[in-house]
């Protein structure tokens, strides 16, 4: 690694920028190698959180159709396990792998090695400590019962510190980039790193540390919870899509103009959407109306992004057959469009009247966070991990199992539950149907969901096994042929034919 | 209430400040002038345009045939 | 791309403006809403929750009842909340000014609880229901909250006053009785305190 050209920590923090005269960009191998330790920490812990979160999800899912299951302990009761699940997968799996992917993309696009990896490692340690304390807090009954902000007041500041460190690192990395031009993914990433700490700190102050009064809490709550999706996860997910699709098929994005336009229209409309979670609720009508309008306006960025991705992929869909990353990414990109359209529909009052308060919302949340975001993260990790460890994925079979299990599992989860939730809403809005009949009607769908969840669990275990295996391989000496294939050296296909 | 006024004013100033700064920065650094070039930034000499860069781990090609016979590459 | 700079500025400001628009303006509009005197009865509404009910709210919070129960009645003509008997009027902001956290909820796996204190005023019903919902509502998927109750031997052959009167198939072994713990009592006090029936002018 070119140690001479990377600044010391003190230099980096100095507002007077030292001249960065090495205009030769770092090589890919250099960048990837510099990412190894910090990224692996985030990825390992993220995947452990994924397994924990999956376990909690299964427990919660079974409980909904089998209420006596594990009902003897307060820390395993439904109202505890469900927020514990949400927070492990959101702040554990999705945020940690999201940060890892974002850091790697940042280094690749800035064409600079990951400098000051110590900051990132410390941040990862803090993040995990804060989250562990918080999850135990939820299990112990300290959940705040504020959706998406259940982590108790004694753990969220630790997460914030960690995030501040990552923010500082991003600024430094950005300042010392060796490629002056910016790619659209960097727009998204910088925006996400700017928006999230702002959202998280404001929401925690106004709801947990110094709570505001009355239903204003609900306004802050949904302003935050909706924006975490739109201004934290969505930008990271889209940044990865914008990088990986062109990179893998070797063809630039269809229209760079459209991609920039999509970014800005997202920034403009998304942050006004949150109040559509409160349609019909005890808040002023104007507030909710603004959000409904903004939600419908989301059609613009969503359609823009969808067209752009589709046109880029046009004629290259068969590449999905050969590339694990591309499979996950394309499925994720399509789910993004679907999730957004479903979200827009749910913001329309006559539709919301039916589906609000039902399992439809749960299905929608999983379409967004799982079928879109988690799939993008899986795909990105399939690309990144071999490059930072310099080893090939040990088993193609496990990749197939992972893909098909989560792909089928997610369809079996989302489609039936969306329909079930819609029917549930229709029944609930018919006062002649007794409530227990509504409950009974949802049970088959809930059972089906447990099955789908089991399938997804199989996929996660396959992925984790493959990951542990590749880590184990790191202990073995480096082998040339492996690296050649990773770099996509031409002629792979022809080699395949000889053997 | 004073508490909120501080947050409100503080963040209003910070946000507008960062907006102006970002705009100034973007304008002076030519970020807004050559959008077409932007699309090519994911490629470089090492991995130029036109080359796919991801594959399933190859079952038989990565390791010389002699080694596959001994059950993959577990050394 | 000469419009670039303009777009850039517009968007950063709009980001800030969503915060101002969705949080700050409402903060000034209803962040300091006060209780009112109801003309018909002369009482002041709402009243802060006292002692046991307040503790009950924190039991409700830590057990995550909010993930299955909402506390908001939608207006007549939007959904069937009023027709289902979940309230006599829609909920309005003033109903919640003393709540912390505000537990509006987003899920109705179970019924809305805004007015449960009025709809189901029986303490015994609530204790049995919490102990095992199958007692009162067979087929429910609400979890049993047995851990809020204590099973203990009957002392000197006298059954305690507050022991649950359970049907035979739910009853404990002979010589034992089931009594609510402090948390269960607080929770039921909270549930009974849930009634938003005062005829507020803005809720008509």
XYZ file of C-alpha atoms in Angstrom:
778
model
C 0.000 0.000 0.000
C 1.256 3.478 -0.742
C 1.793 4.632 2.796
C 3.632 7.800 1.761
C 0.636 9.250 0.026
C -1.896 8.715 2.786
C -2.100 11.510 5.341
C -1.792 11.057 9.077
C -4.885 11.393 11.211
C -3.824 14.835 12.406
C -3.254 16.011 8.878
C -6.640 14.710 7.856
C -8.411 16.625 10.560
C -6.533 19.812 9.813
C -8.853 22.202 8.025
C -5.980 23.354 5.812
C -5.913 20.655 3.251
C -2.435 19.415 2.551
C -1.828 19.110 -1.140
C -2.637 15.719 -2.452
C -0.369 15.582 -5.430
C -0.598 11.917 -6.229
C -3.010 12.174 -9.068
C -2.542 8.551 -9.923
C -5.495 6.657 -8.583
C -5.086 3.671 -6.321
C -5.373 0.293 -7.991
C -8.427 -1.819 -7.300
C -6.393 -4.420 -5.476
C -4.881 -1.746 -3.269
C -8.306 -0.358 -2.416
C -9.875 -3.711 -1.744
C -7.033 -4.836 0.458
C -7.189 -1.666 2.525
C -10.879 -2.322 3.159
C -10.369 -5.807 4.496
C -10.265 -5.472 8.276
C -12.799 -2.681 8.833
C -15.301 -4.090 6.375
C -15.031 -7.629 7.643
C -15.823 -6.476 11.167
C -18.989 -4.777 9.997
C -19.965 -7.683 7.779
C -19.326 -10.402 10.350
C -21.306 -8.626 13.021
C -24.008 -7.679 10.545
C -24.456 -11.295 9.556
C -24.559 -12.453 13.162
C -27.311 -9.905 13.757
C -29.048 -11.270 10.679
C -29.128 -14.748 12.182
C -30.331 -13.463 15.551
C -32.936 -11.309 13.848
C -34.128 -14.234 11.769
C -34.543 -16.337 14.884
C -36.528 -13.622 16.619
C -38.649 -13.208 13.500
C -39.532 -16.886 13.466
C -40.514 -16.810 17.122
C -42.707 -13.765 16.575
C -44.268 -15.245 13.472
C -45.132 -18.542 15.177
C -46.589 -16.708 18.145
C -49.107 -14.927 15.965
C -50.858 -18.145 15.015
C -49.853 -20.137 18.052
C -50.093 -17.740 20.986
C -49.093 -20.278 23.611
C -45.718 -20.898 21.986
C -42.966 -19.859 24.453
C -45.469 -17.735 26.319
C -44.071 -18.273 29.788
C -41.377 -15.604 29.801
C -41.885 -11.878 29.544
C -38.722 -11.459 27.482
C -40.071 -13.795 24.821
C -43.571 -12.388 24.609
C -44.742 -11.178 21.223
C -44.660 -7.481 22.042
C -41.014 -7.833 23.060
C -39.706 -10.178 20.397
C -41.209 -8.184 17.562
C -39.390 -4.906 18.329
C -36.255 -6.895 19.148
C -36.482 -8.446 15.685
C -37.013 -5.096 14.019
C -34.097 -3.455 15.749
C -31.666 -6.311 15.187
C -32.346 -6.450 11.483
C -32.578 -2.686 10.966
C -29.752 -1.396 13.113
C -27.817 -4.644 13.107
C -27.931 -6.420 9.777
C -29.154 -3.727 7.388
C -27.269 -0.771 8.816
C -24.010 -2.614 9.424
C -23.788 -4.306 6.066
C -25.104 -1.085 4.543
C -22.254 0.855 6.108
C -19.756 -1.743 4.904
C -21.054 -1.551 1.352
C -21.185 2.234 1.479
C -17.592 2.489 2.683
C -16.359 0.181 -0.018
C -18.251 2.018 -2.741
C -16.907 5.269 -1.394
C -13.308 4.042 -1.591
C -13.764 2.530 -5.012
C -15.347 5.656 -6.443
C -12.965 8.059 -4.747
C -10.198 5.777 -6.054
C -8.410 5.934 -2.759
C -7.562 3.238 -0.238
C -9.478 3.202 3.013
C -7.339 5.483 5.152
C -7.573 5.639 8.955
C -9.218 2.260 9.220
C -8.879 2.604 12.996
C -11.762 5.057 13.046
C -14.010 2.587 11.278
C -12.987 -0.268 13.528
C -13.710 1.758 16.646
C -17.030 2.816 15.155
C -17.933 -0.810 14.476
C -17.115 -1.766 18.038
C -19.205 1.056 19.452
C -22.089 0.296 17.142
C -22.201 -3.316 18.244
C -21.843 -2.522 21.912
C -24.624 0.058 21.717
C -26.889 -2.272 19.845
C -26.243 -5.230 22.118
C -27.068 -3.142 25.164
C -30.163 -1.848 23.426
C -31.464 -5.255 22.374
C -30.986 -6.629 25.857
C -32.795 -3.537 27.095
C -35.757 -4.279 24.839
C -35.856 -7.888 25.968
C -35.728 -6.735 29.571
C -38.779 -4.542 29.027
C -37.152 -1.175 28.473
C -38.435 -0.734 24.935
C -39.714 2.779 24.346
C -42.679 1.451 22.302
C -41.959 4.140 19.743
C -41.807 2.285 16.469
C -38.318 2.185 14.888
C -36.896 3.917 17.966
C -37.429 1.155 20.496
C -33.798 1.184 21.595
C -33.786 2.573 25.130
C -32.315 5.972 25.917
C -29.150 4.425 27.342
C -28.133 2.758 24.097
C -29.032 5.124 21.276
C -26.322 7.708 22.144
C -23.688 4.980 21.755
C -24.944 4.295 18.262
C -24.835 7.981 17.609
C -21.185 8.264 18.644
C -20.344 5.440 16.311
C -22.186 7.132 13.524
C -20.435 10.416 14.149
C -17.104 8.629 13.732
C -18.212 7.179 10.426
C -19.400 10.604 9.344
C -16.006 12.114 10.134
C -14.327 9.334 8.237
C -16.548 9.936 5.214
C -15.624 13.584 5.124
C -11.921 12.713 5.301
C -12.194 10.039 2.644
C -14.031 12.426 0.451
C -11.490 15.163 0.913
C -8.610 12.905 -0.025
C -10.254 11.325 -3.008
C -8.085 11.010 -6.068
C -10.888 11.139 -8.606
C -12.310 14.650 -8.647
C -15.455 13.789 -10.598
C -18.402 12.397 -8.685
C -20.498 9.432 -9.701
C -24.206 9.376 -8.881
C -23.658 6.703 -6.220
C -21.515 9.164 -4.322
C -24.333 11.671 -4.304
C -26.564 9.100 -2.707
C -23.957 8.007 -0.179
C -22.963 11.477 0.894
C -26.608 12.416 1.256
C -27.323 9.296 3.321
C -24.388 9.967 5.625
C -25.621 13.517 6.066
C -29.315 12.709 6.523
C -29.167 9.782 8.893
C -27.377 11.374 11.870
C -29.623 14.371 11.529
C -32.775 12.265 11.554
C -31.581 9.981 14.287
C -30.472 12.685 16.658
C -33.523 14.904 16.171
C -35.901 11.989 16.628
C -34.115 10.727 19.712
C -34.063 14.160 21.287
C -37.680 14.966 20.504
C -39.085 11.571 21.461
C -36.829 9.861 23.963
C -34.611 12.360 25.738
C -36.841 15.446 25.908
C -40.214 14.260 24.579
C -42.579 16.693 22.909
C -46.217 16.675 23.932
C -49.251 14.987 22.490
C -49.720 13.682 19.006
C -46.770 15.709 17.820
C -44.841 12.659 18.987
C -46.551 10.662 16.294
C -45.580 13.259 13.715
C -41.921 13.127 14.739
C -42.085 9.356 14.966
C -43.275 8.880 11.397
C -41.189 11.662 9.997
C -38.239 9.721 11.384
C -39.344 6.166 10.698
C -40.308 6.832 7.120
C -37.187 8.816 6.400
C -34.911 6.121 7.763
C -36.180 4.031 4.905
C -36.100 6.745 2.313
C -33.085 8.767 3.292
C -30.826 6.125 4.789
C -31.523 2.681 3.373
C -32.874 3.699 -0.021
C -29.868 5.874 -0.932
C -27.407 3.153 0.061
C -29.396 0.563 -1.863
C -29.668 2.749 -4.948
C -25.999 3.708 -4.759
C -25.124 0.028 -4.876
C -27.488 -0.611 -7.792
C -26.046 2.288 -9.736
C -22.565 0.942 -9.208
C -23.027 -2.778 -9.619
C -25.297 -3.036 -12.635
C -22.948 -1.067 -14.931
C -19.884 -2.612 -13.357
C -20.990 -6.180 -13.737
C -22.407 -6.041 -17.228
C -19.645 -3.689 -18.354
C -21.942 -1.052 -19.749
C -22.480 2.487 -18.468
C -25.771 3.551 -16.949
C -28.410 4.252 -19.605
C -28.793 7.941 -18.844
C -26.631 9.762 -16.394
C -28.936 12.764 -16.562
C -31.889 10.678 -15.510
C -29.953 9.241 -12.597
C -29.079 12.676 -11.287
C -32.643 13.800 -11.800
C -33.883 10.721 -9.933
C -31.643 11.541 -7.038
C -32.827 15.078 -6.643
C -36.480 14.295 -7.018
C -36.095 11.655 -4.318
C -34.427 14.192 -2.068
C -37.186 16.651 -2.781
C -40.234 14.459 -2.196
C -39.332 11.589 0.042
C -38.763 13.529 3.220
C -42.318 14.877 3.144
C -43.919 11.426 3.037
C -44.001 10.278 6.631
C -47.390 11.535 7.748
C -49.216 9.155 5.439
C -48.819 6.641 8.269
C -51.331 8.722 10.193
C -54.188 8.972 7.701
C -57.432 9.177 9.651
C -55.501 9.767 12.861
C -55.755 12.570 15.389
C -53.540 15.054 13.562
C -54.428 18.152 11.584
C -55.713 17.309 8.125
C -53.304 19.650 6.353
C -50.328 17.786 7.760
C -51.494 14.439 6.515
C -52.571 15.885 3.177
C -49.118 17.256 2.443
C -47.676 13.813 2.933
C -50.269 12.207 0.701
C -49.409 14.649 -2.068
C -45.668 14.122 -1.601
C -46.159 10.356 -1.584
C -47.900 10.469 -4.931
C -45.119 12.689 -6.251
C -42.732 9.853 -5.436
C -43.890 8.354 -8.715
C -41.400 10.666 -10.416
C -38.160 9.413 -8.841
C -39.378 5.837 -8.746
C -40.324 5.689 -12.398
C -37.151 7.540 -13.371
C -34.962 5.083 -11.519
C -36.906 2.097 -12.783
C -36.641 3.171 -16.413
C -32.970 3.922 -16.056
C -32.117 0.565 -14.522
C -34.277 -1.335 -16.901
C -32.783 0.342 -19.935
C -29.284 -0.334 -18.655
C -30.062 -3.999 -18.176
C -31.855 -4.206 -21.522
C -30.350 -6.972 -23.583
C -28.164 -8.142 -20.703
C -30.667 -10.002 -18.574
C -28.982 -13.280 -19.404
C -25.919 -12.043 -17.530
C -27.919 -12.758 -14.390
C -27.377 -16.418 -15.040
C -23.636 -16.126 -14.523
C -23.379 -13.532 -11.826
C -24.614 -14.093 -8.283
C -24.330 -10.399 -7.519
C -26.359 -9.371 -10.519
C -29.164 -11.776 -9.629
C -29.629 -10.310 -6.204
C -29.186 -6.753 -7.405
C -31.681 -7.010 -10.246
C -34.271 -8.676 -8.023
C -33.658 -5.945 -5.455
C -33.977 -3.196 -8.030
C -37.279 -4.572 -9.247
C -38.522 -4.896 -5.702
C -37.649 -1.256 -5.160
C -40.058 -0.279 -7.884
C -42.759 -2.597 -6.587
C -42.301 -1.525 -2.984
C -42.500 2.122 -3.939
C -45.631 1.605 -5.991
C -47.258 -0.343 -3.172
C -46.249 2.400 -0.762
C -47.722 5.082 -2.969
C -50.965 3.124 -3.220
C -51.083 2.739 0.556
C -50.812 6.489 0.925
C -54.005 7.064 -1.038
C -56.774 7.549 1.544
C -59.340 5.167 0.084
C -56.752 2.374 -0.037
C -55.309 3.276 3.329
C -58.792 3.084 4.818
C -58.671 -0.644 4.102
C -55.059 -1.662 4.578
C -53.963 0.611 7.425
C -53.669 -1.366 10.695
C -53.515 -4.719 8.866
C -50.857 -7.268 7.947
C -50.704 -5.631 4.537
C -48.387 -3.057 6.086
C -46.146 -5.794 7.416
C -45.899 -7.335 3.958
C -45.113 -3.938 2.507
C -42.364 -3.327 5.045
C -40.737 -6.601 4.066
C -41.027 -5.826 0.383
C -39.075 -2.652 1.039
C -36.556 -3.771 3.621
C -36.074 -7.353 2.558
C -36.894 -7.804 -1.100
C -35.272 -4.483 -1.922
C -32.653 -3.611 0.632
C -31.512 -6.941 2.012
C -31.299 -8.408 -1.495
C -29.095 -5.525 -2.593
C -26.893 -6.102 0.427
C -26.610 -9.823 -0.287
C -25.690 -9.070 -3.875
C -23.131 -6.470 -2.915
C -21.535 -8.788 -0.396
C -21.188 -11.494 -3.011
C -19.119 -9.031 -4.990
C -17.179 -7.365 -2.205
C -16.220 -10.201 0.116
C -14.155 -12.200 -2.427
C -12.345 -9.030 -3.400
C -11.440 -7.916 0.073
C -10.436 -11.404 1.190
C -8.847 -12.248 -2.134
C -10.497 -15.643 -2.076
C -13.201 -17.096 -4.212
C -16.577 -18.136 -2.826
C -16.050 -21.753 -1.848
C -19.387 -23.117 -2.942
C -21.542 -22.197 -5.894
C -24.162 -24.605 -4.583
C -24.622 -22.645 -1.393
C -25.071 -19.483 -3.443
C -27.818 -21.148 -5.455
C -29.490 -22.351 -2.272
C -29.265 -18.889 -0.789
C -30.686 -17.190 -3.825
C -33.562 -19.532 -4.482
C -34.513 -19.939 -0.840
C -34.741 -16.228 -0.143
C -36.252 -15.449 -3.542
C -39.038 -17.993 -3.250
C -39.362 -17.348 0.466
C -39.822 -13.668 -0.037
C -42.480 -14.126 -2.716
C -44.330 -16.591 -0.508
C -44.094 -14.121 2.334
C -45.089 -10.931 0.599
C -47.756 -11.889 -1.896
C -50.065 -13.918 0.358
C -49.668 -11.594 3.299
C -50.466 -8.545 1.161
C -53.628 -10.223 -0.030
C -54.463 -11.499 3.441
C -53.973 -8.073 4.919
C -56.214 -6.528 2.314
C -58.983 -9.035 3.024
C -58.481 -8.495 6.738
C -58.972 -4.769 6.198
C -62.162 -5.313 4.223
C -63.561 -7.495 6.992
C -62.507 -5.089 9.687
C -64.309 -2.267 7.922
C -67.492 -4.292 7.898
C -68.986 -3.830 11.378
C -71.185 -6.903 10.979
C -68.205 -9.258 11.081
C -67.307 -10.080 14.686
C -63.707 -9.257 15.536
C -62.727 -12.816 16.373
C -63.848 -13.832 12.909
C -61.403 -11.300 11.458
C -58.685 -12.826 13.642
C -59.530 -16.338 12.467
C -59.478 -15.256 8.859
C -55.880 -14.053 9.117
C -54.513 -17.243 10.688
C -53.928 -19.264 7.478
C -51.964 -16.368 6.033
C -49.925 -16.070 9.198
C -49.132 -19.777 9.149
C -48.047 -19.476 5.563
C -45.775 -16.662 6.553
C -44.010 -18.877 9.071
C -43.315 -21.356 6.276
C -41.938 -18.615 4.057
C -39.830 -17.435 6.965
C -38.380 -20.900 7.388
C -37.357 -20.898 3.759
C -35.642 -17.551 4.152
C -33.869 -18.909 7.226
C -32.460 -21.738 5.130
C -31.101 -19.154 2.702
C -29.507 -17.129 5.470
C -27.847 -20.188 6.935
C -26.478 -21.153 3.517
C -25.052 -17.681 3.102
C -23.546 -17.679 6.553
C -21.971 -21.081 5.984
C -20.419 -19.923 2.741
C -19.161 -16.816 4.479
C -17.543 -18.717 7.328
C -16.000 -21.023 4.781
C -14.455 -18.158 2.838
C -13.086 -16.751 6.094
C -11.551 -20.105 6.836
C -9.919 -20.005 3.430
C -8.253 -16.757 4.319
C -6.042 -18.768 6.598
C -4.735 -20.644 3.599
C -2.145 -19.277 1.201
C -3.192 -17.090 -1.674
C -3.654 -18.811 -5.016
C -3.296 -17.090 -8.304
C -6.022 -18.722 -10.410
C -8.652 -17.686 -7.940
C -7.802 -14.039 -8.209
C -7.782 -14.154 -11.988
C -11.342 -15.239 -12.098
C -12.411 -12.705 -9.556
C -11.121 -9.916 -11.677
C -13.259 -11.152 -14.492
C -10.301 -11.784 -16.709
C -11.499 -12.329 -20.201
C -11.686 -15.808 -21.517
C -13.326 -17.375 -18.513
C -16.001 -18.872 -20.718
C -13.500 -20.354 -23.123
C -11.566 -21.889 -20.250
C -14.734 -23.429 -19.014
C -15.163 -25.175 -22.301
C -11.750 -26.874 -22.219
C -12.349 -28.668 -19.003
C -39.329 25.919 24.795
C -36.029 27.772 24.753
C -34.452 24.399 24.156
C -36.408 23.987 20.929
C -35.687 27.479 19.759
C -32.008 26.708 20.040
C -32.369 23.494 18.063
C -34.608 25.136 15.527
C -32.472 28.180 14.881
C -29.282 26.192 15.104
C -30.363 23.600 12.600
C -31.927 26.166 10.289
C -28.612 27.974 10.137
C -26.605 24.779 9.737
C -28.859 23.444 7.020
C -28.966 26.584 4.960
C -25.255 26.967 5.550
C -24.514 23.481 4.300
C -26.801 24.006 1.329
C -24.984 27.136 0.296
C -21.644 25.500 0.912
C -22.559 22.417 -1.085
C -23.798 24.555 -3.922
C -20.687 26.668 -3.892
C -18.525 23.591 -3.771
C -20.391 21.859 -6.576
C -20.217 24.899 -8.782
C -16.520 25.600 -8.231
C -15.515 21.990 -8.689
C -17.192 21.476 -12.028
C -19.452 18.809 -10.570
C -22.298 20.223 -12.530
C -20.681 20.674 -15.904
C -19.825 17.285 -17.447
C -22.553 14.847 -16.558
C -21.793 12.478 -19.429
C -18.319 11.715 -18.145
C -19.870 10.805 -14.839
C -21.418 7.659 -16.219
C -18.001 6.257 -17.081
C -16.565 6.646 -13.606
C -17.243 3.058 -12.613
C -14.770 1.888 -15.228
C -11.009 2.318 -15.367
C -7.987 0.864 -17.166
C -7.976 -2.206 -14.977
C -11.618 -3.024 -15.582
C -12.603 -1.139 -18.721
C -16.042 -0.868 -20.214
C -17.349 -3.944 -21.952
C -15.980 -6.551 -19.564
C -18.276 -8.372 -17.195
C -16.732 -8.573 -13.747
C -18.695 -11.138 -11.800
C -19.176 -14.866 -12.124
C -20.275 -17.770 -10.065
C -17.246 -19.464 -8.572
C -16.085 -21.705 -11.348
C -16.554 -25.322 -10.516
C -13.709 -26.847 -12.481
C -11.573 -24.148 -14.066
C -10.161 -22.354 -11.067
C -8.063 -25.263 -9.995
C -5.935 -27.374 -12.293
C -7.595 -30.728 -12.947
C -4.991 -32.555 -10.957
C -6.078 -30.782 -7.795
C -9.809 -31.114 -8.285
C -9.326 -34.813 -8.138
C -8.257 -34.437 -4.533
C -11.488 -32.813 -3.530
C -11.307 -29.145 -4.333
C -8.756 -26.884 -2.827
C -8.693 -27.783 0.778
C -4.984 -27.901 1.367
C -26.790 22.025 -17.173
C -26.949 25.654 -16.161
C -29.902 24.931 -13.959
C -27.718 22.660 -11.889
C -26.877 25.153 -9.172
C -30.500 26.175 -8.819
C -31.674 22.603 -8.439
C -28.963 21.959 -5.931
C -29.942 24.833 -3.704
C -33.638 24.120 -4.001
C -33.227 20.568 -2.907
C -31.109 21.137 0.137
C -33.500 23.775 1.308
C -36.496 21.559 0.696
C -34.898 18.952 2.883
C -34.694 21.407 5.702
C -38.169 22.605 4.916
C -39.709 19.175 5.400
C -38.454 19.292 8.922
C -39.820 22.769 9.395
C -43.063 21.885 7.677
C -43.793 18.553 9.271
C -42.298 19.094 12.716
C -41.793 22.731 13.580
C -44.986 24.286 12.304
C -47.039 21.556 14.017
C -44.942 22.157 17.125
C -46.190 25.714 17.212
C -49.689 24.802 16.122
C -50.406 22.128 18.708
C -47.229 21.461 20.645
C -48.616 23.211 23.693
C -52.264 22.214 23.537
C -54.049 22.795 26.847
C -56.907 20.921 28.522
C -60.379 22.451 28.200
C -63.455 22.695 30.389
C -66.311 20.674 28.990
C -69.358 22.944 28.917
C -71.987 20.310 29.668
C -70.377 18.799 32.727
C -67.993 21.491 33.810
C -65.104 19.058 34.172
C -61.663 19.669 32.882
C -60.564 17.315 30.127
C -58.242 15.524 29.816
C -56.847 14.717 33.230
C -53.316 13.420 33.694
C -53.278 9.752 34.655
C -52.550 9.144 38.274
C -50.587 6.601 40.293
C -51.482 3.071 39.356
C -52.788 3.841 35.873
C -49.569 5.648 35.100
C -47.523 2.632 36.148
C -49.854 0.524 34.073
C -48.978 2.561 31.046
C -45.363 1.575 31.461
C -46.355 -2.094 31.734
C -48.296 -1.622 28.503
C -45.217 -0.020 26.972
C -42.673 -2.599 28.034
C -44.851 -5.531 26.990
C -45.395 -4.049 23.568
C -49.186 -4.175 23.520
C -48.895 -1.428 20.899
C -47.784 -3.967 18.280
C -51.291 -5.394 18.217
C -53.516 -2.640 19.568
C -54.087 0.879 18.323
C -55.450 3.729 20.413
C -57.037 5.973 17.846
C -60.587 6.109 16.560
C -60.909 7.153 12.949
C -63.747 9.522 11.987
C -67.176 8.281 10.991
C -67.240 7.409 7.303
C -63.552 6.415 7.263
C -63.275 2.779 8.250
C -65.786 1.297 10.680
C -64.184 2.231 13.988
C -67.238 3.982 15.411
C -69.645 1.398 14.004
C -67.616 -1.335 15.702
C -68.177 0.411 19.002
C -64.552 1.401 19.500
C -65.600 4.968 20.298
C -68.478 7.376 20.196
C -66.462 10.018 18.412
C -63.186 10.299 16.551
C -59.951 10.799 18.480
C -58.418 14.250 18.455
C -55.059 15.643 19.484
C -56.330 16.880 22.820
C -57.052 13.334 23.999
C -53.328 12.637 24.140
C -51.740 15.718 25.654
C -50.751 13.981 28.883
C -49.619 10.703 27.315
C -45.947 9.870 27.137
C -45.239 8.049 24.956
C -48.271 8.609 22.774
C -49.388 5.089 21.934
C -51.404 5.628 18.761
C -50.278 2.324 17.315
C -50.304 1.174 13.706
C -51.580 -2.360 13.996
C -54.959 -3.866 14.783
C -54.269 -7.530 15.238
C -56.504 -6.867 18.245
C -59.269 -4.276 18.652
C -58.697 -0.579 19.237
C -58.357 0.198 22.946
C -59.102 3.943 23.034
C -62.274 3.313 25.019
C -61.676 -0.104 26.509
C -62.315 1.218 30.033
C -65.816 2.117 29.021
C -66.489 -0.877 26.797
C -65.207 -3.458 29.269
C -65.305 -2.020 32.786
C -64.960 -5.359 34.590
C -61.643 -5.838 36.348
C -62.239 -9.564 36.629
C -62.768 -9.858 32.911
C -59.459 -8.156 32.234
C -57.570 -10.324 34.700
C -58.960 -13.526 33.209
C -58.348 -12.239 29.700
C -54.747 -11.302 30.422
C -54.120 -14.565 32.230
C -55.282 -16.433 29.167
C -57.290 -14.815 26.391
C -58.795 -18.208 25.500
C -60.890 -17.999 28.671
C -62.876 -15.003 27.506
C -62.237 -15.024 23.769
C -61.675 -18.535 22.411
C -59.772 -18.424 19.130
C -57.937 -15.204 19.936
C -54.291 -14.944 18.953
C -53.477 -12.586 21.777
C -50.697 -14.114 23.856
C -51.368 -15.155 27.439
C -49.668 -12.931 30.010
C -49.314 -15.538 32.740
C -46.048 -14.034 33.857
C -48.013 -11.084 35.221
C -49.662 -13.464 37.693
C -48.443 -15.514 40.581
C -49.454 -19.083 41.387
C -49.239 -19.682 45.093
C -50.525 -22.176 47.652
C -53.794 -21.282 49.297
C -53.036 -20.168 52.832
C -54.993 -21.679 55.710
C -57.664 -22.907 53.348
C -58.883 -19.380 52.665
C -58.808 -18.307 49.026
C -57.509 -14.748 48.656
C -59.945 -12.070 47.771
C -58.210 -11.160 44.540
C -57.597 -14.706 43.315
C -58.760 -15.296 39.741
C -62.011 -17.188 39.335
C -61.049 -19.459 36.488
C -63.072 -22.079 34.634
C -62.100 -25.635 35.532
C -59.885 -26.327 32.523
C -57.773 -23.233 33.217
C -57.689 -23.556 37.008
C -54.423 -24.365 38.829
C -53.860 -27.571 40.771
C -55.859 -28.122 43.885
C -54.613 -26.144 46.816
C -53.199 -23.386 44.603
C -54.570 -20.039 43.581
C -53.624 -17.453 40.995
C -53.321 -13.816 41.976
C -52.348 -10.839 39.854
C -48.916 -9.344 40.451
C -48.504 -5.632 40.984
C -47.858 -5.172 37.241
C -51.097 -6.857 36.254
C -53.077 -4.677 38.664
C -51.437 -1.553 37.307
C -52.048 -2.656 33.734
C -55.741 -3.242 34.380
C -56.002 0.112 36.153
C -54.523 1.655 33.037
C -56.897 -0.199 30.717
C -59.876 0.918 32.811
C -58.639 4.509 32.645
C -58.766 4.411 28.865
C -61.858 6.294 27.878
C -62.027 9.217 25.529
C -65.714 10.036 25.627
C -65.740 13.685 26.675
C -67.625 15.585 23.953
C -64.904 17.876 22.680
C -66.091 20.575 20.301
C -63.339 19.841 17.772
C -64.273 16.150 17.598
C -67.763 16.604 16.226
